Coordinates of C-alpha atoms and ligand atoms in Angstrom, one line a residue:
Chain A
M1 CA 18.6 -79.9 11.3
S2 CA 19.8 -76.4 12.2
L3 CA 18.8 -73.5 10.1
I4 CA 22.3 -73.2 8.6
T5 CA 22.3 -76.7 7.1
Q6 CA 18.6 -76.6 6.3
T7 CA 19.1 -73.5 4.3
A8 CA 22.1 -75.0 2.6
A9 CA 19.9 -77.9 1.5
R10 CA 17.3 -75.4 0.3
T11 CA 19.9 -73.6 -1.8
I12 CA 21.0 -76.7 -3.7
L13 CA 18.2 -76.5 -6.3
P14 CA 18.7 -72.8 -7.2
A15 CA 22.5 -73.5 -7.2
I16 CA 22.1 -76.2 -9.7
V17 CA 19.8 -74.1 -11.9
L18 CA 22.1 -71.1 -11.8
A19 CA 25.3 -73.0 -12.3
G20 CA 23.7 -75.2 -15.0
A21 CA 22.6 -72.1 -16.9
A22 CA 26.0 -70.6 -16.7
A23 CA 27.7 -73.8 -17.8
L24 CA 25.4 -74.0 -20.8
V25 CA 26.3 -70.4 -21.8
M26 CA 30.0 -71.1 -21.4
L27 CA 29.9 -74.3 -23.4
L28 CA 27.6 -73.2 -26.2
G29 CA 27.4 -69.4 -26.2
Q30 CA 29.5 -66.6 -27.8
P31 CA 31.6 -64.3 -25.7
F32 CA 28.7 -61.9 -26.1
H33 CA 26.4 -64.3 -24.3
E34 CA 28.8 -64.8 -21.5
R35 CA 28.8 -61.0 -21.0
V36 CA 25.0 -61.0 -20.8
A37 CA 25.0 -63.9 -18.4
Y38 CA 27.6 -62.2 -16.2
V39 CA 25.5 -59.1 -16.0
F40 CA 22.5 -61.2 -15.3
F41 CA 24.2 -62.6 -12.2
T42 CA 25.2 -59.2 -10.9
N43 CA 21.6 -58.1 -11.4
L44 CA 20.4 -61.2 -9.6
I45 CA 22.5 -60.3 -6.6
I46 CA 21.1 -56.8 -6.5
V47 CA 17.5 -58.2 -6.8
L48 CA 18.3 -60.5 -3.9
G49 CA 19.5 -57.5 -1.9
L50 CA 16.3 -55.7 -2.8
Q51 CA 14.3 -58.8 -1.7
V52 CA 15.9 -59.0 1.7
F53 CA 14.5 -55.6 2.6
M54 CA 11.5 -54.9 0.5
G55 CA 10.2 -58.5 0.3
N56 CA 10.4 -59.2 4.0
S57 CA 9.4 -55.8 5.3
N58 CA 6.8 -55.1 2.6
V59 CA 8.1 -51.5 2.5
A60 CA 8.8 -50.1 -0.9
N61 CA 12.5 -49.5 -1.7
L62 CA 13.5 -47.5 -4.8
G63 CA 16.9 -46.6 -3.4
H64 CA 18.8 -49.9 -3.4
I65 CA 20.8 -49.2 -6.6
A66 CA 22.4 -46.3 -4.7
F67 CA 24.4 -48.9 -2.8
A68 CA 25.5 -50.6 -5.9
G69 CA 26.7 -47.2 -7.1
I70 CA 28.6 -46.3 -3.9
A71 CA 30.3 -49.7 -3.8
G72 CA 31.0 -49.7 -7.5
Y73 CA 32.6 -46.2 -7.5
A74 CA 34.4 -46.9 -4.3
V75 CA 36.1 -50.0 -5.6
A76 CA 36.9 -48.3 -9.0
I77 CA 38.5 -45.3 -7.3
L78 CA 40.4 -47.5 -4.8
Y79 CA 41.6 -50.2 -7.1
T80 CA 42.4 -48.5 -10.4
P81 CA 46.2 -48.2 -10.9
V82 CA 47.8 -44.8 -9.9
A83 CA 49.1 -44.2 -13.4
L84 CA 45.6 -44.2 -14.8
K85 CA 44.1 -42.2 -12.0
A86 CA 46.7 -39.5 -12.7
A87 CA 45.0 -39.0 -16.0
L88 CA 41.4 -39.7 -14.9
I89 CA 41.1 -37.8 -11.6
P90 CA 44.3 -35.8 -11.0
G91 CA 44.3 -34.1 -7.7
A92 CA 41.5 -36.2 -6.3
P93 CA 40.4 -35.5 -2.7
F94 CA 42.1 -37.3 0.2
G95 CA 45.1 -37.9 -2.1
L96 CA 43.2 -40.8 -3.6
D97 CA 44.9 -40.3 -7.0
N98 CA 48.2 -41.3 -5.4
V99 CA 47.2 -44.6 -3.7
A100 CA 45.8 -47.8 -5.0
L101 CA 44.8 -50.7 -2.8
G102 CA 45.1 -54.4 -3.5
L103 CA 42.0 -56.2 -4.8
V104 CA 40.8 -57.6 -1.5
P105 CA 41.4 -54.5 0.6
A106 CA 39.8 -52.4 -2.1
I107 CA 36.6 -54.6 -2.0
L108 CA 36.5 -54.7 1.8
V109 CA 36.9 -50.9 2.1
A110 CA 34.2 -50.4 -0.6
L111 CA 31.8 -52.7 1.3
A112 CA 32.6 -50.9 4.5
I113 CA 31.8 -47.5 3.0
T114 CA 28.6 -48.9 1.6
L115 CA 27.6 -50.4 5.0
L116 CA 28.3 -47.1 6.7
V117 CA 26.0 -45.2 4.3
A118 CA 23.4 -48.0 4.8
L119 CA 23.6 -47.6 8.6
L120 CA 23.2 -43.9 8.5
S121 CA 20.4 -43.9 5.9
G122 CA 18.7 -46.8 7.5
L123 CA 18.5 -45.1 10.9
A124 CA 16.4 -42.4 9.2
L125 CA 14.5 -44.6 6.8
S126 CA 13.6 -47.5 9.1
R127 CA 11.0 -45.3 10.7
L128 CA 9.1 -44.7 7.5
T129 CA 6.3 -46.7 6.0
G130 CA 4.1 -46.4 2.9
V131 CA 4.4 -43.3 0.7
A132 CA 7.0 -41.7 3.0
A133 CA 9.3 -44.8 2.6
T134 CA 8.9 -44.8 -1.1
I135 CA 9.8 -41.2 -1.5
G136 CA 12.6 -41.4 1.2
T137 CA 14.3 -44.3 -0.5
M138 CA 14.0 -42.6 -3.9
A139 CA 15.5 -39.5 -2.4
L140 CA 18.5 -41.6 -1.3
L141 CA 19.0 -42.7 -4.9
V142 CA 18.9 -39.2 -6.2
I143 CA 21.2 -37.9 -3.6
V144 CA 23.8 -40.5 -4.3
H145 CA 23.4 -39.9 -8.0
V146 CA 23.9 -36.1 -7.6
V147 CA 27.0 -36.7 -5.6
L148 CA 28.5 -39.0 -8.2
V149 CA 27.7 -36.6 -11.0
N150 CA 28.9 -33.4 -9.3
W151 CA 31.9 -34.6 -7.3
V152 CA 33.9 -34.3 -10.4
E153 CA 37.4 -34.4 -8.8
L154 CA 36.6 -37.8 -7.3
T155 CA 34.4 -39.5 -9.8
R156 CA 35.0 -37.7 -13.1
G157 CA 31.4 -36.5 -12.8
P158 CA 29.0 -37.5 -15.5
R159 CA 31.8 -38.8 -17.7
A160 CA 32.6 -42.5 -17.7
F161 CA 35.2 -43.8 -15.2
Y162 CA 37.2 -46.3 -17.3
G163 CA 40.3 -48.4 -16.9
V164 CA 39.2 -50.3 -13.8
P165 CA 41.0 -53.6 -14.0
V166 CA 38.8 -56.4 -15.2
I167 CA 39.1 -59.2 -12.6
F168 CA 36.1 -61.4 -12.6
T169 CA 34.7 -63.9 -15.0
L170 CA 31.4 -65.7 -15.2
P171 CA 32.2 -68.5 -12.6
W172 CA 32.9 -65.8 -10.0
A173 CA 29.6 -64.2 -10.6
V174 CA 27.8 -67.6 -10.3
G175 CA 29.5 -68.4 -7.1
A176 CA 28.7 -65.0 -5.6
A177 CA 25.1 -65.3 -6.7
V178 CA 24.7 -68.7 -5.1
I179 CA 26.1 -67.3 -1.9
A180 CA 23.7 -64.4 -2.1
V181 CA 20.8 -66.8 -2.6
Y182 CA 22.0 -68.6 0.5
I183 CA 22.3 -65.4 2.5
A184 CA 18.8 -64.2 1.5
K185 CA 17.2 -67.5 2.3
L186 CA 19.0 -67.7 5.6
F187 CA 17.8 -64.2 6.6
R188 CA 14.2 -65.0 5.5
E189 CA 14.0 -68.0 7.8
S190 CA 16.0 -66.4 10.6
Q191 CA 14.3 -65.1 13.8
D192 CA 14.8 -61.5 12.6
G193 CA 13.5 -62.4 9.1
I194 CA 10.4 -64.0 10.5
Q195 CA 9.8 -61.0 12.8
L196 CA 10.3 -58.6 9.9
R197 CA 7.9 -60.6 7.7
A198 CA 5.4 -60.3 10.6
T199 CA 5.7 -56.5 10.5
G200 CA 5.1 -56.6 6.8
D201 CA 2.0 -58.8 7.3
N202 CA 0.4 -57.0 10.2
L203 CA 2.3 -54.1 11.7
L204 CA 0.2 -53.6 14.8
A205 CA 0.1 -57.3 15.7
A206 CA 3.9 -57.5 15.3
K207 CA 4.3 -54.6 17.7
A208 CA 1.9 -56.3 20.1
M209 CA 4.2 -59.3 20.0
G210 CA 7.1 -57.1 21.1
V211 CA 8.8 -56.9 17.7
D212 CA 11.2 -53.9 17.5
V213 CA 10.1 -52.8 14.1
E214 CA 12.9 -50.3 13.4
R215 CA 15.6 -52.7 14.5
V216 CA 14.6 -55.6 12.3
R217 CA 14.0 -53.2 9.4
L218 CA 17.5 -51.7 9.9
K219 CA 19.1 -55.1 9.9
A220 CA 17.4 -56.1 6.6
W221 CA 18.3 -52.7 5.1
I222 CA 22.0 -53.1 5.9
L223 CA 22.1 -56.7 4.7
G224 CA 20.3 -55.7 1.5
A225 CA 22.8 -52.9 1.0
F226 CA 25.6 -55.4 1.4
L227 CA 24.2 -57.6 -1.3
C228 CA 23.5 -54.6 -3.6
G229 CA 27.0 -53.3 -3.0
T230 CA 28.5 -56.7 -3.8
G231 CA 26.5 -56.7 -7.1
G232 CA 27.9 -53.2 -7.9
I233 CA 31.5 -54.3 -7.2
L234 CA 31.2 -57.4 -9.3
F235 CA 29.7 -55.4 -12.1
T236 CA 32.5 -52.7 -11.9
L237 CA 35.4 -55.2 -11.8
F238 CA 33.9 -57.0 -14.8
N239 CA 32.9 -54.1 -17.0
G240 CA 35.9 -52.0 -16.3
T241 CA 33.9 -48.8 -17.1
I242 CA 31.2 -47.2 -15.0
A243 CA 29.3 -44.0 -15.1
P244 CA 26.7 -42.5 -12.7
N245 CA 24.0 -43.6 -15.1
S246 CA 25.1 -47.2 -14.7
F247 CA 23.5 -47.0 -11.2
Y248 CA 20.4 -44.9 -11.7
F249 CA 16.8 -45.1 -12.8
S250 CA 17.1 -47.7 -15.6
Q251 CA 18.9 -50.1 -13.4
T252 CA 16.4 -49.4 -10.6
F253 CA 13.5 -50.0 -12.9
L254 CA 15.0 -53.2 -14.3
T255 CA 15.7 -54.8 -10.9
I256 CA 12.3 -53.7 -9.5
A257 CA 10.6 -55.3 -12.5
M258 CA 12.5 -58.5 -11.8
L259 CA 11.4 -58.6 -8.2
I260 CA 7.8 -57.7 -8.8
L261 CA 7.3 -60.2 -11.6
G262 CA 8.9 -63.0 -9.6
G263 CA 7.2 -62.1 -6.4
M264 CA 9.1 -60.2 -3.7
R265 CA 7.9 -62.3 -0.8
S266 CA 10.2 -65.2 -1.5
V267 CA 13.9 -65.6 -2.5
S268 CA 12.7 -67.9 -5.3
G269 CA 10.5 -65.1 -6.5
A270 CA 13.6 -62.9 -6.9
I271 CA 15.4 -65.6 -8.8
T272 CA 12.4 -66.5 -11.0
G273 CA 11.7 -62.9 -11.9
S274 CA 15.4 -62.2 -12.6
I275 CA 15.5 -65.0 -15.1
V276 CA 12.2 -64.3 -16.9
V277 CA 12.8 -60.5 -17.1
A278 CA 16.5 -61.0 -18.2
V279 CA 15.4 -63.3 -21.1
G280 CA 12.5 -61.0 -22.1
F281 CA 14.8 -58.0 -21.9
E282 CA 17.3 -59.6 -24.3
V283 CA 14.5 -60.5 -26.7
F284 CA 13.2 -57.0 -26.7
R285 CA 16.7 -55.5 -27.0
S286 CA 17.3 -57.6 -30.2
L287 CA 14.0 -56.3 -31.5
E288 CA 15.0 -52.7 -30.8
N289 CA 17.7 -53.0 -33.6
G290 CA 15.1 -53.9 -36.2
P291 CA 16.2 -57.5 -37.0
V292 CA 15.0 -59.5 -40.0
I293 CA 12.6 -62.2 -38.8
L294 CA 11.1 -64.7 -41.2
G295 CA 12.1 -62.6 -44.1
I296 CA 10.4 -59.5 -42.6
D297 CA 12.7 -56.6 -42.0
L298 CA 11.4 -55.0 -38.8
P299 CA 11.9 -51.3 -38.2
E300 CA 14.2 -50.1 -35.5
A301 CA 12.3 -49.4 -32.4
F302 CA 14.4 -47.8 -29.7
G303 CA 12.8 -47.8 -26.3
L304 CA 11.2 -51.2 -26.6
T305 CA 13.1 -52.5 -23.6
G306 CA 11.8 -49.7 -21.4
F307 CA 8.3 -50.4 -22.7
F308 CA 8.8 -54.1 -21.9
L309 CA 9.9 -53.3 -18.3
G310 CA 7.0 -50.9 -17.8
A311 CA 4.6 -53.5 -19.2
V312 CA 6.0 -56.2 -16.9
I313 CA 5.5 -54.1 -13.8
V314 CA 2.0 -52.9 -14.7
L315 CA 0.8 -56.3 -15.9
S316 CA 2.1 -58.3 -12.9
L317 CA 0.8 -55.7 -10.4
T318 CA -2.6 -55.9 -12.1
F319 CA -3.0 -59.6 -12.7
R320 CA -0.6 -61.2 -10.2
P321 CA 0.2 -58.7 -7.5
M322 CA 2.0 -61.3 -5.4
G323 CA 4.2 -62.2 -8.4
L324 CA 4.8 -65.6 -10.1
M325 CA 6.0 -67.3 -6.9
G326 CA 3.6 -65.6 -4.4
N327 CA 4.8 -66.4 -0.9
D328 CA 6.4 -69.7 -2.0
E329 CA 9.9 -70.9 -2.5
W330 CA 10.5 -73.4 -5.3
E331 CA 10.6 -76.3 -2.8
D332 CA 7.3 -75.2 -1.3
V333 CA 5.4 -75.3 -4.6
W334 CA 4.8 -79.1 -4.7
P335 CA 3.8 -79.5 -1.0
A336 CA 1.5 -76.5 -1.2
L337 CA -0.1 -77.8 -4.4
R338 CA -0.6 -81.2 -2.8
A339 CA -2.1 -79.7 0.4
R340 CA -4.5 -77.6 -1.8
L341 CA -5.6 -80.7 -3.7
A342 CA -6.1 -82.7 -0.5
G343 CA -8.1 -79.8 1.0
R344 CA -10.3 -79.7 -2.1
R345 CA -10.9 -83.4 -1.8
E346 CA -12.0 -83.0 1.8
G347 CA -14.2 -80.2 0.8
R348 CA -12.2 -77.5 2.5
P349 CA -11.8 -74.2 0.8
Chain B
M1 CA -18.3 -68.8 45.4
D2 CA -19.4 -66.7 48.3
Q3 CA -16.5 -64.4 48.5
S4 CA -17.3 -61.0 47.2
A5 CA -15.2 -59.4 44.5
E6 CA -13.9 -56.7 46.8
M7 CA -12.5 -59.4 49.1
I8 CA -10.8 -61.2 46.3
E9 CA -9.4 -58.0 44.9
S10 CA -8.0 -56.9 48.2
A11 CA -6.5 -60.4 48.6
V12 CA -4.5 -59.8 45.3
D13 CA -3.7 -56.3 46.4
G14 CA 0.1 -55.9 46.5
A15 CA 0.6 -59.1 44.7
G16 CA 1.6 -59.3 41.0
G17 CA -0.5 -58.6 38.0
L18 CA -2.1 -55.7 36.2
R19 CA -3.5 -52.6 37.8
T20 CA -4.9 -49.5 36.3
H21 CA -5.5 -46.3 38.3
G22 CA -8.0 -43.8 37.0
V23 CA -7.2 -44.5 33.4
G24 CA -8.8 -42.2 30.8
K25 CA -8.7 -42.0 27.0
H26 CA -10.7 -39.6 24.9
F27 CA -11.1 -39.1 21.1
G28 CA -11.6 -35.4 20.6
G29 CA -14.2 -34.5 23.3
V30 CA -15.6 -38.0 23.6
Y31 CA -14.4 -40.2 26.4
A32 CA -13.9 -43.8 25.3
V33 CA -12.4 -44.7 28.7
R34 CA -13.1 -42.7 31.8
D35 CA -11.5 -43.0 35.2
V36 CA -11.1 -46.8 35.0
S37 CA -9.4 -48.6 37.9
I38 CA -9.2 -52.3 37.6
S39 CA -7.0 -55.1 38.7
V40 CA -6.2 -58.5 37.3
G41 CA -4.2 -60.5 39.8
D42 CA -2.0 -63.6 39.2
G43 CA -4.0 -66.6 38.3
E44 CA -7.2 -64.7 38.0
I45 CA -9.7 -64.9 35.2
V46 CA -11.5 -61.5 35.1
G47 CA -14.4 -60.7 32.8
L48 CA -15.1 -57.3 31.1
I49 CA -18.6 -56.8 29.7
G50 CA -20.6 -54.0 28.4
P51 CA -22.7 -52.9 25.5
N52 CA -21.3 -52.1 22.0
G53 CA -19.2 -49.0 22.1
A54 CA -18.8 -49.1 25.9
G55 CA -15.0 -48.8 25.6
K56 CA -13.9 -52.3 26.3
T57 CA -11.6 -52.6 23.4
S58 CA -10.3 -49.1 23.9
L59 CA -9.3 -50.1 27.5
M60 CA -7.4 -53.1 26.2
N61 CA -5.7 -50.8 23.6
V62 CA -4.7 -48.4 26.2
I63 CA -3.3 -51.2 28.5
S64 CA -1.3 -52.8 25.6
G65 CA 0.1 -49.5 24.4
V66 CA -1.8 -49.5 21.2
L67 CA -3.4 -46.2 22.2
T68 CA -1.6 -43.6 24.3
V69 CA -3.0 -43.0 27.8
D70 CA -4.5 -39.6 28.4
E71 CA -5.0 -39.9 32.2
G72 CA -4.1 -42.2 35.0
D73 CA -1.5 -44.9 35.4
I74 CA -1.1 -48.6 34.4
E75 CA 1.2 -51.0 36.3
I76 CA 2.4 -54.5 35.8
D77 CA 3.7 -56.0 39.1
G78 CA 3.9 -52.5 40.5
V79 CA 6.0 -51.1 37.6
S80 CA 4.4 -48.4 35.5
I81 CA 3.9 -49.1 31.8
T82 CA 1.8 -46.1 31.3
S83 CA 4.0 -44.3 28.7
L84 CA 5.4 -47.4 27.0
A85 CA 5.0 -48.1 23.3
T86 CA 3.2 -51.2 22.2
A87 CA 6.3 -53.4 21.7
D88 CA 7.6 -52.4 25.1
C89 CA 4.3 -53.2 26.8
A90 CA 4.6 -56.7 25.2
R91 CA 8.1 -57.0 26.6
M92 CA 6.8 -56.0 30.0
G93 CA 4.4 -59.0 29.8
V94 CA 1.2 -57.6 28.3
A95 CA 0.0 -60.1 25.7
R96 CA -3.3 -59.7 23.8
T97 CA -5.5 -60.9 21.0
F98 CA -7.6 -58.7 18.8
Q99 CA -11.3 -58.4 18.3
N100 CA -10.8 -58.3 14.5
I101 CA -8.3 -61.1 14.1
R102 CA -4.8 -60.0 13.4
I103 CA -2.7 -63.1 12.7
F104 CA 0.3 -63.0 10.4
S105 CA -1.7 -64.5 7.5
Q106 CA 1.3 -65.0 5.1
L107 CA 3.4 -66.8 7.8
D108 CA 2.7 -70.4 8.7
V109 CA 1.2 -71.3 12.1
R110 CA 4.5 -72.2 13.6
Q111 CA 6.1 -68.9 12.5
N112 CA 3.2 -66.9 14.0
V113 CA 4.1 -68.3 17.4
Q114 CA 7.8 -68.0 16.7
V115 CA 7.5 -64.2 16.3
A116 CA 6.3 -63.9 19.9
L117 CA 8.7 -66.6 21.3
T118 CA 11.6 -64.7 19.8
T119 CA 10.6 -61.7 21.8
A120 CA 10.2 -63.8 25.0
L121 CA 13.6 -65.4 24.7
R122 CA 15.3 -62.0 24.0
H123 CA 13.5 -59.8 26.4
R124 CA 11.6 -62.0 28.9
A125 CA 14.3 -64.6 29.5
S126 CA 13.6 -64.7 33.3
Y127 CA 10.0 -65.8 32.6
A128 CA 10.6 -68.2 29.8
R129 CA 10.0 -71.8 30.9
G130 CA 11.6 -73.7 28.1
L131 CA 8.4 -74.4 26.1
G132 CA 8.8 -74.5 22.4
V133 CA 6.6 -73.4 19.5
D134 CA 5.0 -76.8 19.3
D135 CA 4.2 -76.9 23.0
F136 CA 2.1 -73.7 22.6
L137 CA 0.3 -75.2 19.6
D138 CA -0.4 -78.3 21.7
I139 CA -1.8 -76.3 24.5
L140 CA -4.3 -74.6 22.2
G141 CA -4.9 -77.9 20.4
I142 CA -3.8 -76.7 16.9
A143 CA -0.7 -78.8 16.5
D144 CA -2.2 -80.6 13.5
V145 CA -2.2 -77.4 11.4
A146 CA 1.3 -76.4 12.4
P147 CA 2.7 -76.2 8.8
R148 CA -0.3 -74.5 7.3
K149 CA -0.3 -70.9 6.2
A150 CA -2.2 -69.0 8.9
G151 CA -4.4 -67.1 6.5
T152 CA -5.9 -70.4 5.2
L153 CA -7.2 -71.5 8.6
P154 CA -10.8 -71.5 9.6
Y155 CA -11.9 -68.6 11.8
G156 CA -12.0 -70.5 15.1
T157 CA -8.6 -71.9 14.5
Q158 CA -7.2 -68.4 13.8
R159 CA -8.6 -67.2 17.1
R160 CA -6.9 -70.1 18.8
L161 CA -3.7 -69.3 17.0
E162 CA -3.9 -65.7 18.3
I163 CA -4.0 -67.1 21.9
A164 CA -1.1 -69.5 21.2
R165 CA 0.9 -66.6 19.9
A166 CA 0.1 -64.4 22.9
L167 CA 1.0 -67.3 25.3
A168 CA 4.5 -67.5 23.7
L169 CA 5.3 -64.1 25.2
Y170 CA 5.2 -65.7 28.6
P171 CA 2.9 -62.9 29.7
R172 CA 2.1 -61.5 33.1
V173 CA -1.4 -60.7 31.9
L174 CA -3.3 -62.0 28.9
L175 CA -5.9 -59.8 27.3
L176 CA -8.5 -61.6 25.3
D177 CA -10.8 -59.4 23.2
E178 CA -13.9 -61.5 22.3
P179 CA -12.1 -64.8 21.9
A180 CA -15.3 -66.7 21.3
A181 CA -16.7 -64.3 18.7
G182 CA -18.0 -66.2 15.6
M183 CA -17.7 -69.6 17.3
N184 CA -20.6 -72.0 17.6
E185 CA -21.7 -73.5 21.0
T186 CA -19.4 -76.5 20.9
E187 CA -16.4 -74.4 19.9
T188 CA -17.1 -71.9 22.6
E189 CA -17.4 -74.7 25.2
A190 CA -14.1 -76.1 24.1
L191 CA -12.5 -72.7 24.2
M192 CA -13.7 -72.3 27.7
E193 CA -12.0 -75.5 28.7
T194 CA -8.8 -74.4 27.0
I195 CA -8.8 -71.0 28.9
R196 CA -9.4 -72.8 32.1
S197 CA -6.5 -75.1 31.4
L198 CA -4.3 -72.0 30.9
H199 CA -5.4 -70.8 34.3
D200 CA -4.4 -74.2 35.8
R201 CA -1.1 -74.3 34.1
F202 CA 0.2 -70.8 34.2
D203 CA 0.2 -68.1 36.9
F204 CA -0.6 -65.0 34.8
G205 CA -3.9 -63.2 35.0
I206 CA -6.5 -63.2 32.2
L207 CA -8.8 -60.4 31.3
V208 CA -11.5 -61.5 28.9
I209 CA -14.1 -59.5 26.9
D210 CA -17.1 -61.2 25.5
H211 CA -20.8 -60.6 24.7
D212 CA -21.7 -64.2 25.5
L213 CA -22.7 -63.8 29.2
R214 CA -23.0 -67.5 29.8
F215 CA -19.4 -67.8 28.7
I216 CA -18.2 -65.0 30.9
M217 CA -20.2 -66.0 34.0
N218 CA -19.0 -69.6 33.8
L219 CA -15.4 -68.7 33.2
C220 CA -14.6 -65.7 35.3
Q221 CA -14.1 -65.2 39.0
R222 CA -14.8 -61.5 38.9
I223 CA -16.5 -59.3 36.3
Y224 CA -16.3 -55.6 35.5
V225 CA -19.1 -54.0 33.7
M226 CA -18.4 -51.0 31.5
D227 CA -20.8 -48.4 30.0
M228 CA -20.0 -45.2 28.3
G229 CA -16.3 -45.6 29.1
A230 CA -16.7 -46.1 32.9
I231 CA -16.8 -49.1 35.1
I232 CA -20.4 -49.2 36.4
A233 CA -20.3 -52.4 38.3
H234 CA -17.9 -55.0 39.6
G235 CA -18.5 -58.2 41.4
I236 CA -18.5 -62.0 41.3
P237 CA -20.8 -63.5 38.7
A238 CA -23.8 -63.8 41.1
E239 CA -23.5 -60.2 42.1
I240 CA -23.3 -59.0 38.5
R241 CA -26.3 -61.1 37.6
A242 CA -28.3 -59.5 40.5
N243 CA -27.1 -55.9 40.0
P244 CA -30.0 -53.8 38.9
K245 CA -27.8 -51.2 37.2
V246 CA -26.3 -54.0 35.1
Q247 CA -29.6 -55.4 34.2
E248 CA -30.8 -52.0 33.1
V249 CA -27.8 -51.0 30.9
Y250 CA -26.6 -54.4 29.7
L251 CA -29.0 -57.2 30.2
G252 CA -32.1 -55.3 29.5
G253 CA -32.4 -55.5 25.8
R254 CA -29.5 -53.3 24.7
H255 CA -27.3 -56.3 24.3
D256 CA -27.0 -57.5 20.6
Ligands
LIG1 N1 -9.5 -44.9 17.1 C1 -10.6 -44.3 17.5 N2 -10.9 -43.0 17.1 C2 -12.1 -42.5 17.4 N3 -13.0 -43.1 18.2 C3 -12.8 -44.3 18.6 C4 -11.6 -45.0 18.3 N4 -11.6 -46.2 18.8 C5 -12.8 -46.3 19.4 N5 -13.5 -45.2 19.3 C6 -14.8 -44.9 20.0 O1 -14.7 -45.2 21.3 C7 -15.9 -45.8 21.8 C8 -15.6 -47.1 22.4 O2 -15.2 -48.1 21.4 P1 -14.7 -49.5 21.7 O3 -14.3 -50.2 20.5 O4 -13.7 -49.5 22.8 O5 -16.0 -50.2 22.3 P2 -16.2 -51.7 22.7 O6 -16.8 -51.8 24.1 O7 -15.1 -52.6 22.4 O8 -17.4 -52.2 21.7 P3 -17.7 -53.5 21.0 O9 -18.5 -54.4 22.0 O10 -18.6 -53.2 19.9 O11 -16.5 -54.1 20.6 C9 -16.8 -45.9 20.6 O12 -17.7 -44.8 20.6 C10 -15.9 -45.8 19.4 O13 -16.6 -45.3 18.3
LIG2 MG1 -14.6 -54.1 21.2

């Protein structure tokens, strides 16, 4: 079986789980639940984008949300009708207040801009490892945020950019997420993906095996940016309103918590973490409002969700640094368990 | 074997393989490698021995681009690789293993070999002979653990995996840094057979470091002896065994 079909087969289980969850929400849930589910899927796509680079290269990345922001703003500015833009961003640079693209061209141009920024930033960042990489990627996030906030003529600055046509519904997000899972899995098992994982595992040995470290890192960086950008576009064309803070630290924190809890080394880790953290996040969000549970009227406790995310990151780094899934995909869990049991029976460690 | 090492060396002169010319490497004021000129011709198995800290590993690091060269020149098939980075040395056909094992522990055994084979197919296409990942595992006799995660393998198997991985580069020279370290007598014997089979099957040269003198003497056609960064003796095993300088510095008790 070729890698393409083999990966398709390995995507069936996550596809069933994701589509099944969405179907349940659509059948049983309120419109509010459908909203939550949609945002879950856009987050999942972003987490998968993060996994492609960070999980395979083992280099920290705190800047991935920048690409969601670039793509989200680009599609908002390109696709919002001219009449609305006259009110929102009159006299926008490049005459952008006077033109609006069709849906598909707007998305393609937004992705192209995202990829261009990914290429340029990647050329610089792919040389970095360790603390330098962490700080460098975070600097990227801050730079993009500063531009979004201060380029008022183009983005409305810190104020919300509203009136973006709402295009997508939950099934679109599910479809995109399944494709993103497929892409992430395909990359992980590809020759470049395996070489990149080798660099994350033992950098010196990878070089001694002729791996071009910067090149494989750059590829993953750009592919990850593509997925994050896709997540940003899907979010924007569903939400209709965005602001620079939609794509900043809280979103970074949320998606990092998802990846770390699930385990960044596998695509299944990204999915698992996204699900668990999303559910936990909703529980804590409802607690924030001080609900009445079992007759007890709980006080309002704003900030609980932030506390929850911090706790998830600290606890999983402390007690399960490789995340829930470790190095395994869902389909590896059973064979791995069986091998370990067999090994124990033979007295192997 | 009654040919002397110099005769063998001059026979391979001009032919393919690895050559270093007056190579030096120092850390601060301390020379780890000093004025080292060695050759490893096609199809040769050459030994490199010397006491702890003699500079053997440093020499391999310099040849494979892991350390930069301070002095001298290194060539593969007459082409200088002196200033190349590690990955480029690998692409020029320098393959190696590490004294302290450096497998990709989170990857499975097949993927470990795949990493090198990908390099070979992309950058050494003219040398690639159509062997697949499983062929290299077969050659090293570790096909039975192919799907296992490399980090879970026993020590000796990990050392074999490192060799399989290096082979998949289709090297021009293979550098083995203490491949038998930590192995028992049976394993060492088996490894020796395996290395001999590489010699029969491929045409690259092999440079092997080990502290087990019986292993080196039985395996190698020529041996270099290093001490304090310099080559202090060179010869066929019989000559090395008989060399008083060698006995003094290496065989005479300082060996661990
Ligand atoms: N990266 C380094 N920085 C500073 N000194 C080093 C470095 N690498 C090696 N050395 C020094 O260079 C000398 C040679 O070390 P090397 O590891 O090459 O010896 P060796 O012959 O391989 O010894 P062994 O048999 O113990 O493996 C030693 O004195 C060592 O301390
Ligand atoms: Mg050494």
